[in-house]
Structure formats: structure tokens, C-alpha cells
Amino acid sequence: MICYGFFTQCLGAGIDVGDVEKAPINYIAISMFIIFVLATLGITYFSSKKSQSAESFYTAGGNITGLQNGIAIAGDFMSAASFLGIVALVFTNGFDGLIYSVGFLVGWPIVLFLIAEKFRNLGKYTFADIVAYRLKSKPIRTISAISGLAVIVFYLIAQMVGAGQLIQVLFGLPYTIAVIVVGILMICYVVFGGMHATTWVQIIKACLLLGGSTFMALMVLYYANFDLASWFEKAIANHKSGEAIMSPGTFLPDPISALSLGLALMFGTAGLPHILMRFFTVKDAKEARKSVFFATGLMGYFYALTFIIGFGAIAFLLNDPNFTDSEGNFTGASNMVAVLLAQVLGGDIFLGFISAVAFATILAVVAGLAISGAGAISHDLFVNVCKNGVCDPKLEMRVTKGASVGIGILAIILGIGFENQNVAFMVGLAFAIAASVNFPIILLCIYWKNLTTKGVFWGGLIGLISVLTLVLLSKSVWVKVFHFPEAIFHYEHPAIFTMPLTFLLVFAISKLDNSERAKIDRAGFKAQDFRAQTGIGASEAIAH
């Protein structure tokens, strides 16, 4: 089943995948897929009774425990792209393929120590709530919503294309119909179940993926007699790069690109709207800290499994005449090695299980993205910008659910439109925007007393335009999409340039701002800081 080209595209620029090939329908995978869909629709029906207010829709009423939220957060990151893509990168590049694992994982201590607790104490539904706490609401929520939606849209396109290709192969459906099916399921989960349903879908999916990955890793180690030394020797002997797979420099030989990608992955994690929104689903800052602790542990374990599975694929598949030619070259697509290995280790039943879990991961991620996008449109733009913060709760819920439907329709349209495009840059762009715009704004807002409305608005706007422009001028778009002969911007990843730029602009503009509004912004820092540390309400913080 050659159905996973997209996932590696999402994770590694330069791995270009063509059209998805249809294969014989896997009825086992279809059966498991149907069971999962029916189970999650049952969760959605149950959750619909708990999603009647804005608070319950966006945050599940704050009743999710730290452990549950940690598993759900890990589920957001342990996506099909992470599983299939990182395994493929390790299979192709050896140790260098782990740069994404390391980048994702290292970002979580930043979230834990710098953001999680204060973020939970200051916010309500979206990350714009934190920035707008002491700054002027309308311009701040506007730039925050635009930046957040930019991240969400690029992330959403990637997931929709992957899901459409997966269903296309499993069911033999035309790609367009497959994307529409995914979009409709996403709308049902979000509109009727809200954050409560999305959380439990993510929890179930995370447990299934961890179980499947654990089984694969144990089987790899079992067949290698749990002898790591001989296992590495076999991988080195089988791979065309030989001992080079044990050294860095095979995937991103340019140090600027490697450092830029690392910065985007590390700091972008702390600026992803759909991840930050999960801190509002727990009751207090202590549970938020627990969420990050559990999520970090689960993701560390998961990425260790992808390492084992990736090198296991090198050791097993490159030594199998069914997958290599007479010269020992791999004859399959590198992006499907995890699936091929699943079939080798567990037959069609395990192949069906991994295929169904891969689809489950996508559904969970797109649902979380849709809720986050609906919050930006309804809570930030409609309620607080258009309605000046005064809105009938019933009207707000109608707008929220309407926004969810609209995002679902937009996701379907974009998923269809980007079917044949190289979308490798999209996930990278989502992290680059989050690292270059959202992270600097959130960090300075929480910790810097001299931050002003003008600094955030103009610094964030210029930073957003800069990161979009540099990606547009890079090889991923300028050459591969627009077909110009040479890229104007010669690096694949812009974060090393745009993140410092945003920090510098926000700092400089805020320092130079002597307006009356700036005085109010600076004076509000003490009240904000008191609330961030204690979690008490605004009036008590101001009085203190």
C-alpha cells in the first residue's frame, strides 16, 4: 500500500512524493477504520450534552485532569506525520533523521518552565486572552487571531491532504470524495462534541498509536535478539551510506538550515494555538504543569520507539529481496517503510491496525485545529473585536459553531486544491510562524513590563509578513511551486532570521513608544504578574 507519501513531505523538505498509488483494498483496515469512527461518533454524541456553553465547548469546562490532558497533548504531537515521517527520515538518513524528534521534544521544557502555569492563570479560551490582558484588546486580538489562523490553516491543509490520500487508498474512493468524508467527520466531532469529544478522541488515538509503536519496536528487538550492537552493524551493512548513517550531516548538511529548523521546532511548539489552548481544559496551573510533564514523558518514549523502528526498517527491509533489487537498492517508497515493516512483523492484521491508527491520528489533530480556529474567529474577532467584549452567550455559540463549519468547508476546499502540490513547506511554515510571531509575543507579554500595544501589533505584523515572504522566496515555493529556476532566499527554513527580528522589533517599538496607551500598558504589568503567579481574578489583582 503506497499511500503515505504526503506524511514524509510534511516532515522533510526535499522528499518529494508524487501521486498516491491505489492498491488492493485492505478490508481489515477498513473494518478497523469503521470501528474507530463509530466509537468516536458515540463519544461525540455523549459529549454533545456537555458542549452547550462557550466554556464547555472551548475548554471542556476545565474538567480534564492533568494526566488526561497530557495524553491528549501528546496525541496532538504523535501524529501520523510524526510516526510515518520520522521513521522514513531515520530509514533514509540514519541518526540525522531524528532532528525532528529532538526539536519537538526539546521544546516542551520551554513550555513547562516558562509558559504553562502563567498561561493557565492568565487566559480563558485562546492565547490572545493572555496578550490582551493588559494591552489594548482590539489591535492585539486582531494580530493574534491572524497569526494563529495562519498557523492553523497551513497545519490543517497538510492533515487534510494526508487523510484524503489515506482514505483514497483504503476505500478506493476518488481523492475529492475522500477529503469531503474527512471534512464532514471533522465538522461532526467539533460542532457537536467540542473540546470534550476532541480530547477523548485524542486520548484513544494516543493510546492506540503508543500500543502499535511499542509492539513494532519490541518485535524489531526480538528478531534482533535484543543485541543492539549487531543490530547497528546490520543496519550499517545494509544502508548505501554505510557508517555515515551513524553521524550527523546527511539530512541538513547546511548548519544554517539545521539551526533554523531546530529553532522553529523548539520555540514553535510554545506558540502553536491548538496546543496552548489545551492548558485551559484543566482546572488550575498545577494541573497544567502536570499536563506538560506527562506529555513530555509520553512523547520522549514515542520518539525513542520511532528511532528503533526506523533502524529496524534499515536492518530488515534492506536485507529482504522482496523490497530490494539485485544491487541491494530499496525498490519501495521510503515514506512507507513503517507500513511495510508493520506488514512484515505482523501480517495484514497489524498492517490494517497501523493504517486505521494513522487515520485516527489525523482526525484527532484536525478536530483540535478546528476548535482553535473557531476560537480565534468567534471569541477573539467576533466577540472582543466586533462586539467590544459584550455578546449574548447564545449568539456566541452560534457564531462558534458556524465558524467550525466554515473552517471545515475551507479545509475541504484547500485539501482538494493542494492535492498535487508539494506541501512539504506547510508544516515547517506553521512552526516557523509560531516561533517567529506567537512565541516572542507570548514570552515578552508574560515577562517584560515595558511591552506596549504598538510594539506587539507592529512587531508581530512585520514578523508575520517577513516569515511568509521568506518562505515564498525559498526553494520550497519559488522553485517547486512557481517553477522559477533559482530561489531568491537560499535557505529552506527562515526562523533563524525572523524570530530574532520579531523580538527586536517588539522590543524597539515598545521602548520608543511614549504614548498614553503605552503608560497604561506598562502600569498594568504588576497586576498581570500577580495574577499569573496566583491565578486570582483581575479585580483582586488590580486591588493588590
Coordinates of C-alpha atoms in Angstrom, one line a residue:
M1 CA 0.0 0.0 0.0
I2 CA 1.8 3.0 -1.2
C3 CA -0.3 5.6 0.5
Y4 CA 1.9 7.7 2.8
G5 CA 3.9 10.0 0.5
F6 CA 2.4 13.0 2.0
F7 CA 3.4 12.4 5.6
T8 CA 7.1 12.5 4.8
Q9 CA 6.6 15.6 2.8
C10 CA 5.1 17.2 5.9
L11 CA 8.2 16.5 7.9
G12 CA 11.1 16.8 5.5
A13 CA 11.7 19.3 2.7
G14 CA 13.3 17.8 -0.2
I15 CA 11.5 14.5 -0.1
D16 CA 9.2 14.9 -3.0
V17 CA 6.4 12.5 -3.5
G18 CA 4.2 12.0 -6.5
D19 CA 0.7 10.8 -6.9
V20 CA -0.6 8.2 -4.5
E21 CA -0.8 4.7 -6.0
K22 CA -4.0 2.8 -5.4
A23 CA -3.6 -0.7 -4.1
P24 CA -5.9 -3.6 -3.4
I25 CA -8.5 -2.6 -0.8
N26 CA -7.5 -3.7 2.7
Y27 CA -10.7 -4.9 4.2
I28 CA -9.1 -5.4 7.6
A29 CA -8.0 -1.8 7.7
I30 CA -11.5 -0.7 6.6
S31 CA -13.1 -2.7 9.3
M32 CA -10.9 -1.2 12.0
F33 CA -11.4 2.2 10.5
I34 CA -15.2 1.8 10.7
I35 CA -15.0 0.6 14.3
F36 CA -12.9 3.6 15.2
V37 CA -15.3 6.1 13.5
L38 CA -18.4 4.5 15.2
A39 CA -16.7 4.6 18.6
T40 CA -15.7 8.3 18.2
L41 CA -19.1 9.3 16.9
G42 CA -20.5 7.7 20.1
I43 CA -18.2 9.8 22.2
T44 CA -19.3 12.8 20.2
Y45 CA -22.9 12.1 20.9
F46 CA -22.2 11.7 24.6
S47 CA -20.1 14.9 24.6
S48 CA -22.8 17.0 22.8
K49 CA -24.7 17.3 26.1
K50 CA -21.6 18.8 27.7
S51 CA -20.8 21.4 25.0
Q52 CA -23.7 23.8 25.2
S53 CA -21.7 26.8 26.5
A54 CA -18.6 28.6 25.3
E55 CA -16.6 27.4 28.3
S56 CA -17.6 23.8 27.8
F57 CA -17.1 24.0 24.0
Y58 CA -13.6 25.5 24.1
T59 CA -12.2 24.0 27.3
A60 CA -14.4 21.1 28.3
G61 CA -15.4 23.1 31.4
G62 CA -11.9 22.9 32.7
N63 CA -12.7 19.4 34.0
I64 CA -9.9 17.5 32.2
T65 CA -7.3 16.1 34.6
G66 CA -3.6 16.7 34.2
L67 CA -3.0 13.1 33.1
Q68 CA -5.8 13.1 30.6
N69 CA -4.7 16.4 29.2
G70 CA -1.1 15.2 29.0
I71 CA -2.1 12.2 27.0
A72 CA -4.3 14.4 24.7
I73 CA -1.4 16.9 24.2
A74 CA 0.9 14.0 23.3
G75 CA -1.7 12.8 20.9
D76 CA -1.6 16.1 19.1
F77 CA 2.1 15.7 18.6
M78 CA 2.2 12.0 18.0
S79 CA 0.5 12.4 14.6
A80 CA 0.6 10.2 11.6
A81 CA 3.2 12.6 10.2
S82 CA 5.4 12.2 13.2
F83 CA 5.2 8.4 13.2
L84 CA 5.4 7.7 9.4
G85 CA 7.6 10.7 8.6
I86 CA 10.2 10.4 11.3
V87 CA 10.6 6.6 10.7
A88 CA 11.1 7.4 7.0
L89 CA 13.7 10.1 7.8
V90 CA 15.6 7.7 10.0
F91 CA 15.4 5.0 7.3
T92 CA 16.8 7.4 4.7
N93 CA 19.3 9.4 6.8
G94 CA 20.0 7.4 9.9
F95 CA 20.6 9.4 13.1
D96 CA 20.2 12.7 11.3
G97 CA 16.5 11.9 10.7
L98 CA 15.9 12.3 14.5
I99 CA 16.3 16.1 14.2
Y100 CA 12.5 16.5 14.2
S101 CA 12.1 14.2 17.3
V102 CA 14.8 16.2 19.2
G103 CA 13.3 19.5 18.1
F104 CA 9.8 18.6 19.1
L105 CA 10.9 17.2 22.5
V106 CA 13.3 19.9 23.5
G107 CA 10.5 22.5 23.0
W108 CA 8.5 21.0 25.9
P109 CA 10.7 22.1 28.8
I110 CA 10.4 25.6 27.5
V111 CA 6.6 25.3 27.7
L112 CA 6.9 23.7 31.1
F113 CA 9.2 26.2 32.8
L114 CA 8.3 29.4 31.1
I115 CA 4.7 29.3 29.9
A116 CA 2.4 26.6 31.2
E117 CA 1.4 27.8 34.7
K118 CA 1.3 31.5 34.0
F119 CA -0.5 30.8 30.7
R120 CA -3.2 28.9 32.5
N121 CA -3.7 31.6 35.2
L122 CA -4.0 34.5 32.7
G123 CA -6.1 33.0 29.9
K124 CA -9.6 31.9 29.3
Y125 CA -10.1 30.4 25.8
T126 CA -7.3 31.4 23.4
F127 CA -3.7 32.6 23.6
A128 CA -4.9 36.1 22.6
D129 CA -6.5 36.4 26.1
I130 CA -3.0 36.4 27.6
V131 CA -1.6 39.1 25.3
A132 CA -4.8 41.3 25.6
Y133 CA -4.9 41.1 29.4
R134 CA -3.1 44.5 29.9
L135 CA -2.8 45.7 26.3
K136 CA -5.4 47.3 24.1
S137 CA -7.8 44.5 23.2
K138 CA -8.8 45.2 19.5
P139 CA -5.4 45.5 17.8
I140 CA -3.9 42.8 19.9
R141 CA -6.6 40.3 19.3
T142 CA -6.6 41.1 15.6
I143 CA -2.9 40.4 15.1
S144 CA -3.0 37.4 17.4
A145 CA -6.0 35.9 15.6
I146 CA -4.4 36.4 12.2
S147 CA -1.2 34.8 13.3
G148 CA -3.0 32.0 15.0
L149 CA -5.2 31.3 11.9
A150 CA -2.2 31.3 9.6
V151 CA -0.6 28.6 11.7
I152 CA -3.8 26.6 11.8
V153 CA -4.5 26.9 8.1
F154 CA -1.2 25.5 7.0
Y155 CA -1.3 22.8 9.6
L156 CA -4.8 21.9 8.5
I157 CA -4.0 21.7 4.8
A158 CA -1.3 19.2 5.5
Q159 CA -3.5 17.0 7.6
M160 CA -6.4 17.1 5.1
V161 CA -4.3 16.1 2.2
G162 CA -2.8 13.2 4.1
A163 CA -6.2 12.0 5.4
G164 CA -7.7 12.2 1.9
Q165 CA -4.9 10.1 0.4
L166 CA -5.2 7.5 3.2
I167 CA -8.9 7.0 2.7
Q168 CA -8.5 7.1 -1.1
V169 CA -6.3 4.0 -0.8
L170 CA -8.2 2.2 1.9
F171 CA -11.6 2.5 0.3
G172 CA -10.6 3.0 -3.4
L173 CA -12.6 6.3 -3.3
P174 CA -11.7 9.3 -5.5
Y175 CA -9.5 11.8 -3.7
T176 CA -12.1 14.5 -3.7
I177 CA -14.7 12.3 -2.1
A178 CA -12.2 11.1 0.4
V179 CA -11.4 14.7 1.5
I180 CA -15.1 15.5 1.8
V181 CA -15.6 12.5 4.0
V182 CA -12.8 13.6 6.3
G183 CA -14.1 17.2 6.4
I184 CA -17.6 16.0 7.3
L185 CA -16.3 13.8 10.1
M186 CA -14.2 16.7 11.5
I187 CA -17.2 19.1 11.4
C188 CA -19.3 16.5 13.3
Y189 CA -16.7 16.0 16.0
V190 CA -16.1 19.7 16.6
V191 CA -19.7 21.1 16.2
F192 CA -21.4 18.5 18.3
G193 CA -18.7 17.3 20.7
G194 CA -16.5 20.4 21.2
M195 CA -13.3 20.1 23.3
H196 CA -14.7 17.2 25.4
A197 CA -15.1 14.9 22.4
T198 CA -11.9 16.1 20.8
T199 CA -9.9 15.4 24.0
W200 CA -11.2 11.8 24.3
V201 CA -10.6 11.1 20.6
Q202 CA -7.0 12.3 21.1
I203 CA -6.6 10.1 24.2
I204 CA -7.9 7.0 22.5
K205 CA -5.7 7.7 19.4
A206 CA -2.6 8.3 21.5
C207 CA -3.1 5.0 23.4
L208 CA -3.6 3.1 20.1
L209 CA -0.5 4.7 18.5
L210 CA 1.7 4.1 21.5
G211 CA 0.5 0.4 21.7
G212 CA 1.1 -0.2 18.0
S213 CA 4.5 1.5 18.1
T214 CA 5.5 -0.4 21.2
F215 CA 4.6 -3.7 19.5
M216 CA 6.6 -2.8 16.4
A217 CA 9.7 -1.8 18.4
L218 CA 9.5 -5.0 20.6
M219 CA 9.2 -7.2 17.5
V220 CA 12.2 -5.5 15.9
L221 CA 14.3 -6.0 19.1
Y222 CA 13.0 -9.6 19.4
Y223 CA 14.1 -10.5 15.9
A224 CA 17.5 -8.8 16.6
N225 CA 17.8 -10.9 19.8
F226 CA 17.9 -7.7 21.7
D227 CA 21.5 -7.3 20.6
L228 CA 21.9 -3.6 19.8
A229 CA 25.5 -3.8 18.7
S230 CA 24.7 -6.4 16.0
W231 CA 21.6 -4.5 15.1
F232 CA 23.5 -1.3 14.3
E233 CA 26.2 -3.3 12.4
K234 CA 23.5 -4.9 10.3
A235 CA 21.9 -1.5 9.5
I236 CA 25.3 -0.1 8.6
A237 CA 26.0 -3.1 6.3
N238 CA 22.6 -2.8 4.6
H239 CA 22.4 1.0 4.1
K240 CA 24.1 2.5 1.0
S241 CA 25.6 5.3 3.1
G242 CA 27.3 2.8 5.4
E243 CA 28.7 4.3 8.6
A244 CA 27.6 7.7 7.6
I245 CA 24.1 6.9 8.9
M246 CA 25.6 7.0 12.4
S247 CA 26.8 10.5 12.0
P248 CA 25.2 13.9 11.6
G249 CA 25.1 15.9 8.3
T250 CA 23.3 13.6 5.9
F251 CA 19.9 15.3 6.1
L252 CA 20.7 19.0 6.7
P253 CA 24.3 19.5 5.8
D254 CA 23.9 23.3 5.9
P255 CA 24.4 24.4 9.5
I256 CA 22.2 27.5 9.0
S257 CA 19.2 25.4 7.8
A258 CA 19.8 22.9 10.6
L259 CA 19.9 25.6 13.3
S260 CA 16.9 27.4 11.7
L261 CA 14.8 24.2 11.6
G262 CA 15.8 23.4 15.2
L263 CA 14.7 26.9 16.4
A264 CA 11.4 26.6 14.6
L265 CA 10.6 23.2 16.1
M266 CA 11.8 24.1 19.6
F267 CA 10.2 27.5 20.0
G268 CA 7.3 26.9 17.6
T269 CA 6.0 24.3 20.0
A270 CA 5.4 27.1 22.5
G271 CA 3.4 29.1 20.0
L272 CA 1.0 26.6 18.5
P273 CA -2.6 27.8 19.2
H274 CA -4.2 24.4 19.3
I275 CA -1.6 23.2 21.8
L276 CA -1.7 26.3 24.0
M277 CA -5.5 26.1 24.1
R278 CA -5.3 22.7 25.9
F279 CA -3.9 24.4 29.0
F280 CA -7.4 25.9 29.6
T281 CA -9.0 22.5 29.8
V282 CA -7.6 21.8 33.3
K283 CA -8.8 23.4 36.5
D284 CA -5.6 25.2 37.6
A285 CA -1.9 25.9 37.0
K286 CA -0.8 22.8 38.9
E287 CA -2.7 20.5 36.6
A288 CA -1.3 22.5 33.6
R289 CA 2.2 21.7 34.8
K290 CA 1.2 18.0 35.2
S291 CA -0.1 18.0 31.6
V292 CA 3.2 19.1 30.2
F293 CA 5.1 16.6 32.5
F294 CA 3.0 13.7 31.3
A295 CA 3.0 14.8 27.6
T296 CA 6.8 15.2 27.6
G297 CA 7.3 11.7 29.1
L298 CA 5.0 10.1 26.6
M299 CA 6.5 11.9 23.6
G300 CA 10.0 11.1 24.7
Y301 CA 9.0 7.4 24.9
F302 CA 7.3 7.6 21.5
Y303 CA 10.2 9.2 19.7
A304 CA 12.6 6.6 21.2
L305 CA 10.3 4.0 19.5
T306 CA 10.5 5.7 16.1
F307 CA 14.3 5.5 16.4
I308 CA 14.1 1.8 17.0
I309 CA 11.5 1.3 14.2
G310 CA 13.5 3.4 11.7
F311 CA 16.7 1.5 12.2
G312 CA 14.8 -1.8 12.3
A313 CA 13.4 -0.9 8.9
I314 CA 17.0 -0.5 7.6
A315 CA 18.1 -3.8 9.2
F316 CA 15.1 -5.8 7.9
L317 CA 13.7 -4.3 4.7
L318 CA 17.1 -3.6 3.1
N319 CA 18.0 -7.2 3.6
D320 CA 14.8 -8.6 2.1
P321 CA 14.8 -9.4 -1.6
N322 CA 11.1 -8.6 -1.7
F323 CA 12.0 -4.9 -1.2
T324 CA 15.4 -4.6 -2.9
D325 CA 16.8 -5.1 -6.4
S326 CA 19.8 -7.1 -7.4
E327 CA 22.1 -4.4 -6.3
G328 CA 20.6 -4.0 -2.9
N329 CA 18.7 -0.8 -3.6
F330 CA 15.4 -0.3 -1.9
T331 CA 12.6 -0.6 -4.5
G332 CA 9.7 0.8 -2.5
A333 CA 8.9 4.3 -1.4
S334 CA 10.9 5.4 1.6
N335 CA 7.9 7.1 3.0
M336 CA 6.0 3.8 3.5
V337 CA 8.7 1.9 5.4
A338 CA 6.8 1.9 8.7
V339 CA 3.8 0.4 6.9
L340 CA 5.9 -2.2 5.1
L341 CA 7.6 -3.1 8.4
A342 CA 4.2 -3.5 10.1
Q343 CA 3.2 -6.0 7.4
V344 CA 6.5 -7.9 7.7
L345 CA 6.3 -8.0 11.5
G346 CA 2.5 -8.6 12.0
G347 CA 0.9 -9.5 8.7
D348 CA -2.2 -8.0 7.2
I349 CA -4.0 -7.7 10.5
F350 CA -1.2 -5.5 12.0
L351 CA -1.0 -3.6 8.7
G352 CA -4.7 -2.9 9.0
F353 CA -4.3 -1.8 12.6
I354 CA -1.5 0.7 11.8
S355 CA -3.5 2.1 8.8
A356 CA -6.5 2.7 10.9
V357 CA -4.5 4.3 13.7
A358 CA -2.8 6.6 11.1
F359 CA -6.2 7.8 10.1
A360 CA -7.3 8.2 13.7
T361 CA -4.3 10.4 14.4
I362 CA -5.3 12.8 11.6
L363 CA -8.9 13.0 12.8
A364 CA -7.8 14.0 16.3
V365 CA -5.4 16.6 15.0
V366 CA -7.8 18.3 12.6
A367 CA -10.5 18.4 15.3
G368 CA -8.2 20.2 17.6
L369 CA -7.1 22.6 14.9
A370 CA -10.7 23.4 14.0
I371 CA -11.6 24.2 17.6
S372 CA -8.6 26.5 17.9
G373 CA -9.5 28.3 14.7
A374 CA -13.2 28.7 15.7
G375 CA -12.0 30.3 19.0
A376 CA -9.9 32.8 17.1
I377 CA -12.8 33.7 14.8
S378 CA -15.6 33.7 17.4
H379 CA -14.0 34.6 20.7
D380 CA -11.3 36.9 19.5
L381 CA -12.6 38.6 16.4
F382 CA -16.4 38.5 16.7
V383 CA -16.9 38.9 20.4
N384 CA -14.0 41.0 21.5
V385 CA -13.2 43.0 18.3
C386 CA -16.6 43.4 16.6
K387 CA -18.8 43.3 19.8
N388 CA -16.4 45.0 22.2
G389 CA -16.4 42.1 24.5
V390 CA -20.2 42.2 25.0
C391 CA -22.1 39.4 23.4
D392 CA -25.1 37.2 24.1
P393 CA -23.8 33.7 25.0
K394 CA -26.3 32.0 22.7
L395 CA -25.2 34.2 19.8
E396 CA -21.5 33.5 20.6
M397 CA -22.2 29.7 20.4
R398 CA -24.0 30.1 17.1
V399 CA -21.0 32.0 15.7
T400 CA -18.6 29.5 17.2
K401 CA -20.3 26.5 15.6
G402 CA -20.8 28.5 12.3
A403 CA -17.1 29.2 12.4
S404 CA -16.4 25.5 12.9
V405 CA -18.5 24.6 9.9
G406 CA -16.8 27.3 7.9
I407 CA -13.3 26.0 8.8
G408 CA -14.4 22.5 7.9
I409 CA -15.6 23.7 4.5
L410 CA -12.4 25.7 4.0
A411 CA -10.3 22.7 4.9
I412 CA -12.2 20.6 2.3
I413 CA -11.6 23.2 -0.4
L414 CA -7.9 23.6 0.4
G415 CA -7.4 19.9 0.8
I416 CA -8.8 19.4 -2.7
G417 CA -6.9 22.3 -4.2
F418 CA -3.5 21.2 -2.8
E419 CA -3.8 17.5 -3.8
N420 CA -0.9 17.5 -6.3
Q421 CA 1.2 20.2 -4.7
N422 CA 4.4 19.7 -2.8
V423 CA 3.2 20.7 0.7
A424 CA 6.4 20.0 2.5
F425 CA 6.8 23.6 3.4
M426 CA 3.4 23.9 5.1
V427 CA 4.1 22.2 8.4
G428 CA 7.5 23.9 8.5
L429 CA 5.8 27.2 7.8
A430 CA 3.3 26.6 10.6
F431 CA 6.1 26.1 13.1
A432 CA 8.1 29.0 11.7
I433 CA 5.1 31.3 12.1
A434 CA 4.5 30.1 15.6
A435 CA 8.2 30.5 16.6
S436 CA 8.6 33.9 14.8
V437 CA 5.4 35.6 15.9
N438 CA 3.4 33.9 18.6
F439 CA 6.3 32.8 20.8
P440 CA 8.1 36.2 21.1
I441 CA 4.8 37.9 21.8
I442 CA 3.7 35.5 24.5
L443 CA 7.1 35.4 26.2
L444 CA 7.5 39.2 26.3
C445 CA 3.9 39.7 27.4
I446 CA 4.4 37.4 30.4
Y447 CA 7.8 38.6 31.5
W448 CA 8.6 42.1 30.2
K449 CA 7.0 45.0 31.9
N450 CA 7.7 47.6 29.2
L451 CA 5.8 45.8 26.5
T452 CA 3.2 48.0 24.7
T453 CA 0.3 47.6 22.3
K454 CA 2.2 49.3 19.4
G455 CA 5.2 47.0 19.9
V456 CA 3.1 43.9 19.8
F457 CA 1.0 44.9 16.9
W458 CA 3.7 46.3 14.5
G459 CA 6.4 43.9 15.6
G460 CA 4.1 40.9 15.2
L461 CA 2.7 42.1 11.9
I462 CA 6.1 42.8 10.4
G463 CA 7.4 39.4 11.7
L464 CA 4.4 37.6 10.2
I465 CA 4.9 39.3 6.8
S466 CA 8.7 38.5 7.0
V467 CA 8.3 34.8 7.6
L468 CA 5.6 34.4 4.9
T469 CA 7.8 36.4 2.4
L470 CA 11.0 34.3 3.1
V471 CA 9.1 31.1 2.7
L472 CA 7.5 32.4 -0.5
L473 CA 11.0 33.2 -1.9
S474 CA 12.6 29.8 -0.7
K475 CA 13.1 26.8 -2.9
S476 CA 10.1 25.0 -1.5
V477 CA 7.7 27.6 -3.1
W478 CA 9.7 29.8 -5.5
V479 CA 11.2 26.8 -7.4
K480 CA 9.0 23.8 -6.6
V481 CA 5.6 25.6 -6.8
F482 CA 6.2 28.6 -9.0
H483 CA 8.9 26.8 -11.1
F484 CA 11.4 29.6 -11.2
P485 CA 14.9 28.4 -11.9
E486 CA 16.5 29.6 -8.7
A487 CA 15.3 30.6 -5.2
I488 CA 15.8 34.1 -4.0
F489 CA 16.0 33.0 -0.4
H490 CA 18.5 30.2 -0.3
Y491 CA 17.5 28.5 3.0
E492 CA 14.6 26.2 3.5
H493 CA 13.7 27.4 7.0
P494 CA 13.5 31.1 7.9
A495 CA 13.1 31.0 11.7
I496 CA 16.7 31.9 12.5
F497 CA 16.2 35.2 10.7
T498 CA 12.5 36.0 11.5
M499 CA 12.3 35.1 15.2
P500 CA 15.1 37.5 16.3
L501 CA 13.6 40.1 14.0
T502 CA 10.3 39.9 15.8
F503 CA 11.9 40.1 19.2
L504 CA 14.0 43.1 18.1
L505 CA 11.0 45.0 16.6
V506 CA 8.7 44.4 19.5
F507 CA 11.4 45.5 21.9
A508 CA 12.5 48.6 20.0
I509 CA 9.0 49.8 19.2
S510 CA 7.8 49.3 22.8
K511 CA 10.9 51.2 24.1
L512 CA 10.3 54.1 21.8
D513 CA 6.5 54.3 22.5
N514 CA 5.7 57.2 24.8
S515 CA 2.0 57.4 24.1
E516 CA -0.7 57.5 26.8
R517 CA -1.7 54.0 25.9
A518 CA 1.9 52.8 26.5
K519 CA 1.8 54.2 30.0
I520 CA -1.4 52.2 30.7
D521 CA 0.2 49.1 29.2
R522 CA 3.3 49.4 31.5
A523 CA 1.3 50.2 34.6
G524 CA -0.8 47.0 34.2
F525 CA 2.2 44.7 34.4
K526 CA 2.1 44.3 38.2
A527 CA -1.5 43.3 38.2
Q528 CA -0.9 40.9 35.4
D529 CA 2.2 39.4 37.0
F530 CA 0.3 38.9 40.3
R531 CA -2.5 37.1 38.6
A532 CA 0.0 35.0 36.6
Q533 CA 1.6 33.8 39.8
T534 CA -1.5 33.4 41.9
G535 CA -4.4 32.7 39.5
I536 CA -6.8 35.1 41.2
G537 CA -9.2 37.3 39.3
A538 CA -8.5 40.7 37.6
S539 CA -10.2 42.9 40.2
E540 CA -8.3 41.3 43.1
A541 CA -5.0 41.6 41.2
I542 CA -5.6 45.3 40.5
A543 CA -6.5 45.9 44.1
H544 CA -3.3 44.2 45.2

